[in-house]
Amino acid sequence: TLLRATARPGGYSVISGSQPPGVPRDFAAQLAASMPESRVVLDTSGTALVQAVSHPIPGLEVLRVDGEEAEGLAGRSLASRAETADFAQELVRRGVARMVVVARGADGNVLADAERRLFAKAPKVTLKSAVGAGDSFVAAFVLGLARGEGPGRALAFGSASAAAAVITDATQLCRAEDVLRLLPQAEVSEV
């Protein structure tokens, strides 16, 4: 009831993180169903991720996974950007989400929807801690979409934010000035 009351029609809602023990396998689907007019972004792992892929959540806007999770779901190596884009687009065509984003670590991020396959290069930085990189990506990506940016620009914004997060200590998030400095390096191209 609280989620239904606070979710804005047409706005974005993010379901993120691991599920604690004892939570139903379809908990993400239950949360999404409680926000029927919201564009839901899912970034989870383990059983919850497998459940969301094997039993798609109706109307899911974005599914974000990392490369290892994508390979586990695919049951094969996704060594190239093209293989990653093929798999992401396969998930879209199966109705898992309208867009699928796969993080390829220091290489960058792949996004696929029904019509396009994009890659945003990861800016080259010196790694301090990978803690928070995925969360920073999702936050910036969703912010870009919410501001009306196209998927390519939102993907670049997310990639720059993830890179900005890894240059900070594990106790800090990315800094806006670092994101803006790194954004030109998050070049987007078609796959």
Short mmCIF file of N, CA and C in Angstrom, two decimals:
data_model
loop_
_atom_site.label_atom_id
_atom_site.label_comp_id
_atom_site.label_asym_id
_atom_site.label_seq_id
_atom_site.Cartn_x
_atom_site.Cartn_y
_atom_site.Cartn_z
N THR A 1 0.82 -1.18 0.00
CA THR A 1 0.00 0.00 0.00
C THR A 1 0.87 1.26 0.00
N LEU A 2 1.93 1.25 0.81
CA LEU A 2 2.82 2.42 0.87
C LEU A 2 3.48 2.66 -0.48
N LEU A 3 3.96 1.59 -1.13
CA LEU A 3 4.60 1.76 -2.44
C LEU A 3 3.61 2.30 -3.47
N ARG A 4 2.41 1.77 -3.46
CA ARG A 4 1.39 2.23 -4.41
C ARG A 4 1.10 3.72 -4.18
N ALA A 5 1.08 4.12 -2.93
CA ALA A 5 0.76 5.52 -2.60
C ALA A 5 1.90 6.47 -2.95
N THR A 6 3.13 6.01 -2.89
CA THR A 6 4.27 6.91 -3.12
C THR A 6 4.82 6.85 -4.54
N ALA A 7 4.55 5.77 -5.26
CA ALA A 7 5.05 5.65 -6.64
C ALA A 7 4.32 6.65 -7.54
N ARG A 8 5.07 7.37 -8.34
CA ARG A 8 4.48 8.35 -9.25
C ARG A 8 4.15 7.69 -10.57
N PRO A 9 2.94 7.92 -11.09
CA PRO A 9 2.62 7.38 -12.41
C PRO A 9 3.62 7.87 -13.46
N GLY A 10 4.21 6.93 -14.19
CA GLY A 10 5.20 7.27 -15.21
C GLY A 10 6.59 7.51 -14.67
N GLY A 11 6.74 7.56 -13.35
CA GLY A 11 8.06 7.76 -12.74
C GLY A 11 8.83 6.44 -12.68
N TYR A 12 10.04 6.53 -12.22
CA TYR A 12 10.88 5.34 -12.10
C TYR A 12 10.94 4.87 -10.66
N SER A 13 10.91 3.57 -10.49
CA SER A 13 11.09 2.93 -9.18
C SER A 13 12.17 1.87 -9.35
N VAL A 14 13.14 1.85 -8.44
CA VAL A 14 14.26 0.92 -8.52
C VAL A 14 14.13 -0.13 -7.43
N ILE A 15 14.21 -1.38 -7.85
CA ILE A 15 14.28 -2.51 -6.92
C ILE A 15 15.71 -3.02 -7.03
N SER A 16 16.46 -2.88 -5.96
CA SER A 16 17.89 -3.14 -6.03
C SER A 16 18.38 -3.91 -4.81
N GLY A 17 19.37 -4.74 -5.04
CA GLY A 17 20.03 -5.43 -3.94
C GLY A 17 19.64 -6.89 -3.84
N SER A 18 20.33 -7.58 -2.94
CA SER A 18 20.06 -8.99 -2.67
C SER A 18 18.83 -9.12 -1.79
N GLN A 19 18.16 -10.23 -1.93
CA GLN A 19 17.01 -10.49 -1.07
C GLN A 19 17.47 -11.23 0.18
N PRO A 20 16.98 -10.83 1.34
CA PRO A 20 17.34 -11.54 2.57
C PRO A 20 16.68 -12.91 2.62
N PRO A 21 17.25 -13.82 3.40
CA PRO A 21 16.65 -15.15 3.53
C PRO A 21 15.19 -15.05 4.01
N GLY A 22 14.38 -15.94 3.49
CA GLY A 22 12.99 -15.99 3.91
C GLY A 22 12.03 -15.17 3.08
N VAL A 23 12.57 -14.32 2.21
CA VAL A 23 11.71 -13.50 1.34
C VAL A 23 11.27 -14.39 0.17
N PRO A 24 10.01 -14.29 -0.24
CA PRO A 24 9.54 -15.13 -1.35
C PRO A 24 10.38 -14.91 -2.62
N ARG A 25 10.55 -15.97 -3.39
CA ARG A 25 11.35 -15.89 -4.62
C ARG A 25 10.81 -14.83 -5.58
N ASP A 26 9.52 -14.62 -5.58
CA ASP A 26 8.92 -13.65 -6.49
C ASP A 26 8.70 -12.29 -5.83
N PHE A 27 9.47 -11.98 -4.81
CA PHE A 27 9.29 -10.73 -4.08
C PHE A 27 9.44 -9.51 -4.99
N ALA A 28 10.40 -9.54 -5.91
CA ALA A 28 10.57 -8.42 -6.84
C ALA A 28 9.31 -8.23 -7.68
N ALA A 29 8.71 -9.33 -8.11
CA ALA A 29 7.47 -9.24 -8.89
C ALA A 29 6.35 -8.67 -8.04
N GLN A 30 6.29 -9.06 -6.78
CA GLN A 30 5.27 -8.52 -5.87
C GLN A 30 5.46 -7.01 -5.69
N LEU A 31 6.72 -6.59 -5.51
CA LEU A 31 6.99 -5.16 -5.36
C LEU A 31 6.59 -4.40 -6.63
N ALA A 32 6.98 -4.93 -7.77
CA ALA A 32 6.65 -4.27 -9.04
C ALA A 32 5.14 -4.18 -9.23
N ALA A 33 4.42 -5.24 -8.87
CA ALA A 33 2.97 -5.25 -9.02
C ALA A 33 2.31 -4.20 -8.12
N SER A 34 2.98 -3.86 -7.02
CA SER A 34 2.41 -2.86 -6.11
C SER A 34 2.59 -1.44 -6.64
N MET A 35 3.33 -1.30 -7.74
CA MET A 35 3.56 0.02 -8.35
C MET A 35 3.20 -0.04 -9.83
N PRO A 36 1.93 -0.33 -10.15
CA PRO A 36 1.55 -0.64 -11.52
C PRO A 36 1.76 0.48 -12.54
N GLU A 37 1.80 1.72 -12.11
CA GLU A 37 1.97 2.82 -13.07
C GLU A 37 3.40 3.34 -13.09
N SER A 38 4.29 2.65 -12.41
CA SER A 38 5.68 3.07 -12.32
C SER A 38 6.53 2.29 -13.31
N ARG A 39 7.59 2.90 -13.80
CA ARG A 39 8.55 2.21 -14.66
C ARG A 39 9.60 1.59 -13.73
N VAL A 40 9.59 0.28 -13.63
CA VAL A 40 10.41 -0.41 -12.65
C VAL A 40 11.74 -0.85 -13.25
N VAL A 41 12.80 -0.58 -12.49
CA VAL A 41 14.17 -0.98 -12.83
C VAL A 41 14.58 -2.03 -11.80
N LEU A 42 15.06 -3.17 -12.26
CA LEU A 42 15.45 -4.25 -11.36
C LEU A 42 16.95 -4.50 -11.46
N ASP A 43 17.61 -4.47 -10.32
CA ASP A 43 19.05 -4.77 -10.23
C ASP A 43 19.22 -5.68 -9.01
N THR A 44 19.14 -6.98 -9.24
CA THR A 44 19.23 -7.94 -8.16
C THR A 44 20.14 -9.08 -8.57
N SER A 45 20.23 -10.10 -7.74
CA SER A 45 21.14 -11.21 -8.04
C SER A 45 20.56 -12.51 -7.49
N GLY A 46 21.30 -13.58 -7.70
CA GLY A 46 20.95 -14.87 -7.13
C GLY A 46 19.59 -15.38 -7.56
N THR A 47 18.89 -15.98 -6.60
CA THR A 47 17.59 -16.58 -6.87
C THR A 47 16.58 -15.57 -7.40
N ALA A 48 16.61 -14.35 -6.86
CA ALA A 48 15.67 -13.32 -7.31
C ALA A 48 15.89 -12.99 -8.78
N LEU A 49 17.14 -12.95 -9.22
CA LEU A 49 17.44 -12.68 -10.62
C LEU A 49 16.97 -13.83 -11.51
N VAL A 50 17.28 -15.04 -11.10
CA VAL A 50 16.86 -16.22 -11.88
C VAL A 50 15.34 -16.24 -12.00
N GLN A 51 14.65 -15.93 -10.90
CA GLN A 51 13.19 -15.90 -10.90
C GLN A 51 12.67 -14.85 -11.88
N ALA A 52 13.27 -13.67 -11.87
CA ALA A 52 12.82 -12.58 -12.75
C ALA A 52 13.03 -12.91 -14.22
N VAL A 53 14.06 -13.71 -14.52
CA VAL A 53 14.32 -14.08 -15.91
C VAL A 53 13.45 -15.27 -16.33
N SER A 54 13.27 -16.24 -15.45
CA SER A 54 12.47 -17.42 -15.80
C SER A 54 10.97 -17.14 -15.74
N HIS A 55 10.56 -16.19 -14.92
CA HIS A 55 9.16 -15.79 -14.80
C HIS A 55 9.11 -14.26 -14.91
N PRO A 56 9.17 -13.74 -16.14
CA PRO A 56 9.27 -12.28 -16.33
C PRO A 56 8.21 -11.48 -15.57
N ILE A 57 8.66 -10.35 -15.06
CA ILE A 57 7.80 -9.42 -14.34
C ILE A 57 7.08 -8.56 -15.37
N PRO A 58 5.76 -8.61 -15.41
CA PRO A 58 5.03 -7.83 -16.43
C PRO A 58 5.40 -6.35 -16.39
N GLY A 59 5.73 -5.83 -17.57
CA GLY A 59 6.00 -4.40 -17.70
C GLY A 59 7.34 -3.92 -17.16
N LEU A 60 8.25 -4.83 -16.83
CA LEU A 60 9.55 -4.41 -16.30
C LEU A 60 10.25 -3.52 -17.32
N GLU A 61 10.66 -2.35 -16.89
CA GLU A 61 11.29 -1.37 -17.79
C GLU A 61 12.74 -1.74 -18.08
N VAL A 62 13.54 -1.98 -17.01
CA VAL A 62 14.97 -2.24 -17.17
C VAL A 62 15.40 -3.37 -16.24
N LEU A 63 16.19 -4.27 -16.78
CA LEU A 63 16.89 -5.27 -15.97
C LEU A 63 18.37 -4.98 -16.13
N ARG A 64 19.08 -4.84 -15.01
CA ARG A 64 20.52 -4.61 -15.04
C ARG A 64 21.21 -5.80 -14.37
N VAL A 65 22.19 -6.36 -15.05
CA VAL A 65 22.98 -7.48 -14.52
C VAL A 65 24.45 -7.21 -14.78
N ASP A 66 25.31 -7.86 -14.01
CA ASP A 66 26.73 -7.75 -14.32
C ASP A 66 27.11 -8.89 -15.26
N GLY A 67 28.33 -8.84 -15.77
CA GLY A 67 28.78 -9.81 -16.76
C GLY A 67 28.75 -11.24 -16.26
N GLU A 68 29.17 -11.46 -15.03
CA GLU A 68 29.17 -12.81 -14.47
C GLU A 68 27.75 -13.35 -14.34
N GLU A 69 26.84 -12.49 -13.89
CA GLU A 69 25.44 -12.91 -13.78
C GLU A 69 24.87 -13.23 -15.16
N ALA A 70 25.19 -12.41 -16.15
CA ALA A 70 24.70 -12.65 -17.51
C ALA A 70 25.21 -13.98 -18.04
N GLU A 71 26.49 -14.27 -17.81
CA GLU A 71 27.03 -15.55 -18.27
C GLU A 71 26.36 -16.72 -17.56
N GLY A 72 26.08 -16.57 -16.29
CA GLY A 72 25.38 -17.62 -15.54
C GLY A 72 23.99 -17.85 -16.10
N LEU A 73 23.28 -16.78 -16.40
CA LEU A 73 21.94 -16.90 -16.97
C LEU A 73 21.98 -17.50 -18.37
N ALA A 74 23.00 -17.10 -19.15
CA ALA A 74 23.12 -17.57 -20.53
C ALA A 74 23.62 -19.02 -20.58
N GLY A 75 24.36 -19.43 -19.55
CA GLY A 75 24.95 -20.76 -19.55
C GLY A 75 26.13 -20.88 -20.49
N ARG A 76 26.74 -19.73 -20.80
CA ARG A 76 27.89 -19.73 -21.71
C ARG A 76 28.69 -18.45 -21.48
N SER A 77 29.88 -18.43 -22.03
CA SER A 77 30.73 -17.24 -21.97
C SER A 77 30.17 -16.17 -22.90
N LEU A 78 30.24 -14.93 -22.45
CA LEU A 78 29.86 -13.78 -23.28
C LEU A 78 31.10 -12.91 -23.41
N ALA A 79 32.07 -13.42 -24.15
CA ALA A 79 33.40 -12.81 -24.21
C ALA A 79 33.43 -11.47 -24.95
N SER A 80 32.57 -11.30 -25.93
CA SER A 80 32.62 -10.08 -26.72
C SER A 80 31.41 -9.19 -26.43
N ARG A 81 31.53 -7.95 -26.82
CA ARG A 81 30.40 -7.03 -26.68
C ARG A 81 29.22 -7.52 -27.50
N ALA A 82 29.48 -8.05 -28.68
CA ALA A 82 28.41 -8.54 -29.54
C ALA A 82 27.68 -9.71 -28.90
N GLU A 83 28.43 -10.63 -28.30
CA GLU A 83 27.79 -11.76 -27.62
C GLU A 83 26.94 -11.27 -26.44
N THR A 84 27.46 -10.28 -25.74
CA THR A 84 26.71 -9.70 -24.61
C THR A 84 25.44 -9.04 -25.12
N ALA A 85 25.55 -8.27 -26.20
CA ALA A 85 24.37 -7.60 -26.77
C ALA A 85 23.37 -8.62 -27.30
N ASP A 86 23.85 -9.70 -27.92
CA ASP A 86 22.95 -10.76 -28.40
C ASP A 86 22.13 -11.32 -27.25
N PHE A 87 22.82 -11.61 -26.13
CA PHE A 87 22.12 -12.18 -24.98
C PHE A 87 21.14 -11.17 -24.38
N ALA A 88 21.56 -9.93 -24.24
CA ALA A 88 20.67 -8.91 -23.68
C ALA A 88 19.43 -8.74 -24.55
N GLN A 89 19.62 -8.72 -25.86
CA GLN A 89 18.49 -8.56 -26.76
C GLN A 89 17.59 -9.80 -26.75
N GLU A 90 18.19 -10.96 -26.56
CA GLU A 90 17.41 -12.19 -26.41
C GLU A 90 16.48 -12.09 -25.21
N LEU A 91 16.98 -11.55 -24.09
CA LEU A 91 16.14 -11.37 -22.90
C LEU A 91 15.00 -10.39 -23.18
N VAL A 92 15.29 -9.33 -23.91
CA VAL A 92 14.25 -8.36 -24.28
C VAL A 92 13.18 -9.06 -25.12
N ARG A 93 13.60 -9.82 -26.10
CA ARG A 93 12.65 -10.50 -27.00
C ARG A 93 11.83 -11.56 -26.28
N ARG A 94 12.37 -12.11 -25.19
CA ARG A 94 11.64 -13.08 -24.37
C ARG A 94 10.69 -12.39 -23.40
N GLY A 95 10.69 -11.06 -23.38
CA GLY A 95 9.77 -10.33 -22.52
C GLY A 95 10.24 -10.13 -21.10
N VAL A 96 11.54 -10.30 -20.86
CA VAL A 96 12.07 -10.14 -19.50
C VAL A 96 12.03 -8.67 -19.09
N ALA A 97 12.37 -7.76 -19.98
CA ALA A 97 12.34 -6.32 -19.71
C ALA A 97 12.34 -5.58 -21.04
N ARG A 98 11.95 -4.32 -20.99
CA ARG A 98 11.97 -3.49 -22.20
C ARG A 98 13.40 -3.17 -22.60
N MET A 99 14.29 -2.99 -21.59
CA MET A 99 15.72 -2.77 -21.82
C MET A 99 16.50 -3.66 -20.88
N VAL A 100 17.61 -4.19 -21.37
CA VAL A 100 18.52 -4.97 -20.53
C VAL A 100 19.89 -4.33 -20.62
N VAL A 101 20.49 -4.09 -19.45
CA VAL A 101 21.83 -3.53 -19.37
C VAL A 101 22.73 -4.58 -18.75
N VAL A 102 23.86 -4.82 -19.39
CA VAL A 102 24.86 -5.75 -18.86
C VAL A 102 26.15 -4.98 -18.64
N ALA A 103 26.60 -5.00 -17.39
CA ALA A 103 27.87 -4.35 -17.03
C ALA A 103 29.00 -5.29 -17.39
N ARG A 104 29.96 -4.78 -18.13
CA ARG A 104 31.13 -5.58 -18.54
C ARG A 104 32.39 -5.10 -17.82
N GLY A 105 32.23 -4.63 -16.60
CA GLY A 105 33.37 -4.22 -15.79
C GLY A 105 34.13 -3.07 -16.42
N ALA A 106 35.45 -3.20 -16.44
CA ALA A 106 36.31 -2.13 -16.93
C ALA A 106 36.16 -1.88 -18.44
N ASP A 107 35.48 -2.78 -19.14
CA ASP A 107 35.24 -2.58 -20.57
C ASP A 107 34.15 -1.54 -20.78
N GLY A 108 33.06 -1.63 -20.03
CA GLY A 108 31.95 -0.70 -20.19
C GLY A 108 30.62 -1.40 -19.98
N ASN A 109 29.57 -0.86 -20.57
CA ASN A 109 28.21 -1.36 -20.39
C ASN A 109 27.50 -1.50 -21.71
N VAL A 110 26.75 -2.60 -21.83
CA VAL A 110 25.96 -2.87 -23.02
C VAL A 110 24.49 -2.69 -22.67
N LEU A 111 23.75 -2.05 -23.56
CA LEU A 111 22.30 -1.91 -23.42
C LEU A 111 21.66 -2.43 -24.68
N ALA A 112 20.60 -3.21 -24.51
CA ALA A 112 19.82 -3.65 -25.66
C ALA A 112 18.35 -3.45 -25.38
N ASP A 113 17.62 -3.03 -26.41
CA ASP A 113 16.17 -3.04 -26.37
C ASP A 113 15.73 -3.75 -27.65
N ALA A 114 14.49 -3.64 -28.02
CA ALA A 114 14.01 -4.39 -29.18
C ALA A 114 14.65 -3.94 -30.48
N GLU A 115 15.04 -2.65 -30.58
CA GLU A 115 15.56 -2.13 -31.83
C GLU A 115 17.06 -1.89 -31.87
N ARG A 116 17.65 -1.61 -30.72
CA ARG A 116 19.06 -1.18 -30.77
C ARG A 116 19.91 -1.90 -29.73
N ARG A 117 21.20 -1.83 -30.01
CA ARG A 117 22.21 -2.41 -29.13
C ARG A 117 23.32 -1.38 -29.00
N LEU A 118 23.52 -0.88 -27.78
CA LEU A 118 24.48 0.18 -27.55
C LEU A 118 25.55 -0.26 -26.57
N PHE A 119 26.71 0.36 -26.71
CA PHE A 119 27.82 0.12 -25.79
C PHE A 119 28.35 1.47 -25.34
N ALA A 120 28.52 1.62 -24.03
CA ALA A 120 29.17 2.81 -23.47
C ALA A 120 30.49 2.38 -22.87
N LYS A 121 31.53 2.96 -23.38
CA LYS A 121 32.89 2.68 -22.92
C LYS A 121 33.05 3.12 -21.46
N ALA A 122 33.78 2.33 -20.69
CA ALA A 122 34.09 2.71 -19.32
C ALA A 122 35.29 3.65 -19.34
N PRO A 123 35.16 4.82 -18.74
CA PRO A 123 36.31 5.72 -18.66
C PRO A 123 37.48 5.02 -17.95
N LYS A 124 38.68 5.30 -18.41
CA LYS A 124 39.87 4.69 -17.81
C LYS A 124 40.23 5.43 -16.53
N VAL A 125 40.20 4.71 -15.42
CA VAL A 125 40.50 5.29 -14.11
C VAL A 125 41.33 4.29 -13.32
N THR A 126 41.91 4.77 -12.23
CA THR A 126 42.64 3.89 -11.31
C THR A 126 41.68 3.43 -10.23
N LEU A 127 41.52 2.14 -10.12
CA LEU A 127 40.58 1.54 -9.18
C LEU A 127 41.05 1.68 -7.75
N LYS A 128 40.19 2.24 -6.89
CA LYS A 128 40.42 2.24 -5.45
C LYS A 128 39.55 1.19 -4.79
N SER A 129 38.26 1.17 -5.17
CA SER A 129 37.31 0.21 -4.64
C SER A 129 36.13 0.10 -5.60
N ALA A 130 35.72 -1.13 -5.87
CA ALA A 130 34.58 -1.35 -6.76
C ALA A 130 33.25 -1.24 -6.01
N VAL A 131 33.30 -1.07 -4.70
CA VAL A 131 32.08 -0.97 -3.89
C VAL A 131 31.27 0.25 -4.36
N GLY A 132 30.02 0.01 -4.66
CA GLY A 132 29.13 1.09 -5.06
C GLY A 132 29.10 1.42 -6.53
N ALA A 133 29.93 0.78 -7.33
CA ALA A 133 29.96 1.10 -8.76
C ALA A 133 28.63 0.76 -9.43
N GLY A 134 28.11 -0.42 -9.15
CA GLY A 134 26.83 -0.81 -9.76
C GLY A 134 25.68 0.08 -9.32
N ASP A 135 25.65 0.39 -8.04
CA ASP A 135 24.59 1.26 -7.53
C ASP A 135 24.70 2.66 -8.13
N SER A 136 25.94 3.15 -8.27
CA SER A 136 26.14 4.47 -8.88
C SER A 136 25.70 4.45 -10.34
N PHE A 137 26.01 3.35 -11.04
CA PHE A 137 25.56 3.22 -12.42
C PHE A 137 24.05 3.33 -12.50
N VAL A 138 23.36 2.50 -11.71
CA VAL A 138 21.89 2.46 -11.76
C VAL A 138 21.30 3.83 -11.44
N ALA A 139 21.81 4.46 -10.38
CA ALA A 139 21.27 5.77 -9.98
C ALA A 139 21.41 6.79 -11.11
N ALA A 140 22.58 6.86 -11.72
CA ALA A 140 22.81 7.84 -12.78
C ALA A 140 22.04 7.49 -14.05
N PHE A 141 21.99 6.22 -14.38
CA PHE A 141 21.25 5.76 -15.56
C PHE A 141 19.77 6.12 -15.43
N VAL A 142 19.19 5.81 -14.28
CA VAL A 142 17.78 6.11 -14.06
C VAL A 142 17.55 7.62 -14.02
N LEU A 143 18.46 8.36 -13.41
CA LEU A 143 18.34 9.81 -13.40
C LEU A 143 18.33 10.35 -14.82
N GLY A 144 19.22 9.84 -15.66
CA GLY A 144 19.25 10.26 -17.06
C GLY A 144 17.93 9.98 -17.76
N LEU A 145 17.40 8.78 -17.58
CA LEU A 145 16.12 8.44 -18.20
C LEU A 145 15.00 9.34 -17.66
N ALA A 146 14.99 9.55 -16.35
CA ALA A 146 13.94 10.37 -15.72
C ALA A 146 13.99 11.81 -16.21
N ARG A 147 15.18 12.27 -16.57
CA ARG A 147 15.33 13.64 -17.09
C ARG A 147 15.00 13.73 -18.57
N GLY A 148 14.61 12.61 -19.18
CA GLY A 148 14.23 12.62 -20.58
C GLY A 148 15.37 12.35 -21.55
N GLU A 149 16.54 11.99 -21.03
CA GLU A 149 17.66 11.63 -21.90
C GLU A 149 17.32 10.31 -22.61
N GLY A 150 17.85 10.12 -23.77
CA GLY A 150 17.67 8.86 -24.47
C GLY A 150 18.50 7.77 -23.80
N PRO A 151 18.24 6.51 -24.15
CA PRO A 151 18.99 5.41 -23.54
C PRO A 151 20.51 5.52 -23.71
N GLY A 152 20.98 6.02 -24.84
CA GLY A 152 22.42 6.15 -25.06
C GLY A 152 23.06 7.15 -24.12
N ARG A 153 22.45 8.29 -23.99
CA ARG A 153 22.98 9.32 -23.07
C ARG A 153 22.89 8.84 -21.63
N ALA A 154 21.79 8.19 -21.25
CA ALA A 154 21.65 7.66 -19.90
C ALA A 154 22.70 6.59 -19.63
N LEU A 155 23.00 5.77 -20.65
CA LEU A 155 24.02 4.74 -20.52
C LEU A 155 25.39 5.37 -20.29
N ALA A 156 25.70 6.42 -21.01
CA ALA A 156 26.98 7.13 -20.83
C ALA A 156 27.06 7.72 -19.42
N PHE A 157 25.99 8.32 -18.98
CA PHE A 157 25.93 8.92 -17.65
C PHE A 157 26.15 7.85 -16.57
N GLY A 158 25.52 6.70 -16.75
CA GLY A 158 25.72 5.59 -15.82
C GLY A 158 27.14 5.09 -15.83
N SER A 159 27.74 4.94 -17.00
CA SER A 159 29.11 4.46 -17.11
C SER A 159 30.10 5.42 -16.45
N ALA A 160 29.90 6.72 -16.67
CA ALA A 160 30.77 7.72 -16.05
C ALA A 160 30.62 7.70 -14.53
N SER A 161 29.40 7.49 -14.06
CA SER A 161 29.16 7.45 -12.62
C SER A 161 29.78 6.22 -11.97
N ALA A 162 29.72 5.08 -12.65
CA ALA A 162 30.36 3.88 -12.12
C ALA A 162 31.87 4.08 -12.04
N ALA A 163 32.45 4.68 -13.07
CA ALA A 163 33.90 4.95 -13.06
C ALA A 163 34.24 5.94 -11.95
N ALA A 164 33.40 6.93 -11.76
CA ALA A 164 33.64 7.91 -10.69
C ALA A 164 33.56 7.25 -9.31
N ALA A 165 32.72 6.25 -9.18
CA ALA A 165 32.59 5.55 -7.89
C ALA A 165 33.83 4.74 -7.56
N VAL A 166 34.46 4.13 -8.56
CA VAL A 166 35.60 3.25 -8.26
C VAL A 166 36.87 4.01 -7.92
N ILE A 167 36.89 5.33 -8.13
CA ILE A 167 38.08 6.11 -7.76
C ILE A 167 37.97 6.67 -6.34
N THR A 168 36.86 6.36 -5.66
CA THR A 168 36.68 6.81 -4.28
C THR A 168 36.90 5.63 -3.34
N ASP A 169 37.06 5.96 -2.06
CA ASP A 169 37.13 4.92 -1.05
C ASP A 169 35.79 4.20 -0.98
N ALA A 170 35.79 2.98 -0.44
CA ALA A 170 34.58 2.17 -0.36
C ALA A 170 33.49 2.83 0.47
N THR A 171 33.85 3.78 1.31
CA THR A 171 32.86 4.44 2.17
C THR A 171 32.22 5.65 1.50
N GLN A 172 32.61 5.97 0.26
CA GLN A 172 32.08 7.14 -0.43
C GLN A 172 31.36 6.74 -1.71
N LEU A 173 30.47 7.60 -2.15
CA LEU A 173 29.82 7.42 -3.44
C LEU A 173 30.56 8.26 -4.47
N CYS A 174 30.10 8.20 -5.70
CA CYS A 174 30.74 9.02 -6.73
C CYS A 174 30.46 10.49 -6.46
N ARG A 175 31.36 11.32 -6.96
CA ARG A 175 31.21 12.78 -6.81
C ARG A 175 30.79 13.37 -8.16
N ALA A 176 29.86 14.32 -8.12
CA ALA A 176 29.32 14.92 -9.35
C ALA A 176 30.42 15.48 -10.24
N GLU A 177 31.42 16.13 -9.63
CA GLU A 177 32.48 16.73 -10.45
C GLU A 177 33.29 15.66 -11.19
N ASP A 178 33.47 14.49 -10.56
CA ASP A 178 34.18 13.39 -11.23
C ASP A 178 33.34 12.83 -12.37
N VAL A 179 32.04 12.68 -12.14
CA VAL A 179 31.15 12.17 -13.19
C VAL A 179 31.22 13.08 -14.41
N LEU A 180 31.10 14.37 -14.20
CA LEU A 180 31.11 15.32 -15.32
C LEU A 180 32.47 15.34 -16.04
N ARG A 181 33.55 15.16 -15.28
CA ARG A 181 34.89 15.12 -15.88
C ARG A 181 35.07 13.85 -16.73
N LEU A 182 34.49 12.73 -16.27
CA LEU A 182 34.65 11.44 -16.96
C LEU A 182 33.64 11.21 -18.08
N LEU A 183 32.54 11.95 -18.07
CA LEU A 183 31.47 11.73 -19.03
C LEU A 183 31.93 11.75 -20.50
N PRO A 184 32.80 12.65 -20.91
CA PRO A 184 33.24 12.63 -22.32
C PRO A 184 33.94 11.32 -22.73
N GLN A 185 34.52 10.61 -21.75
CA GLN A 185 35.21 9.35 -22.06
C GLN A 185 34.24 8.18 -22.21
N ALA A 186 33.00 8.34 -21.74
CA ALA A 186 32.01 7.26 -21.80
C ALA A 186 31.32 7.27 -23.16
N GLU A 187 32.13 7.12 -24.19
CA GLU A 187 31.65 7.20 -25.57
C GLU A 187 30.66 6.06 -25.85
N VAL A 188 29.58 6.40 -26.55
CA VAL A 188 28.56 5.41 -26.88
C VAL A 188 28.64 5.06 -28.36
N SER A 189 28.55 3.78 -28.64
CA SER A 189 28.57 3.30 -30.02
C SER A 189 27.56 2.16 -30.16
N GLU A 190 27.24 1.85 -31.39
CA GLU A 190 26.36 0.72 -31.65
C GLU A 190 27.16 -0.56 -31.64
N VAL A 191 26.51 -1.63 -31.22
CA VAL A 191 27.15 -2.95 -31.20
C VAL A 191 26.60 -3.76 -32.34
#
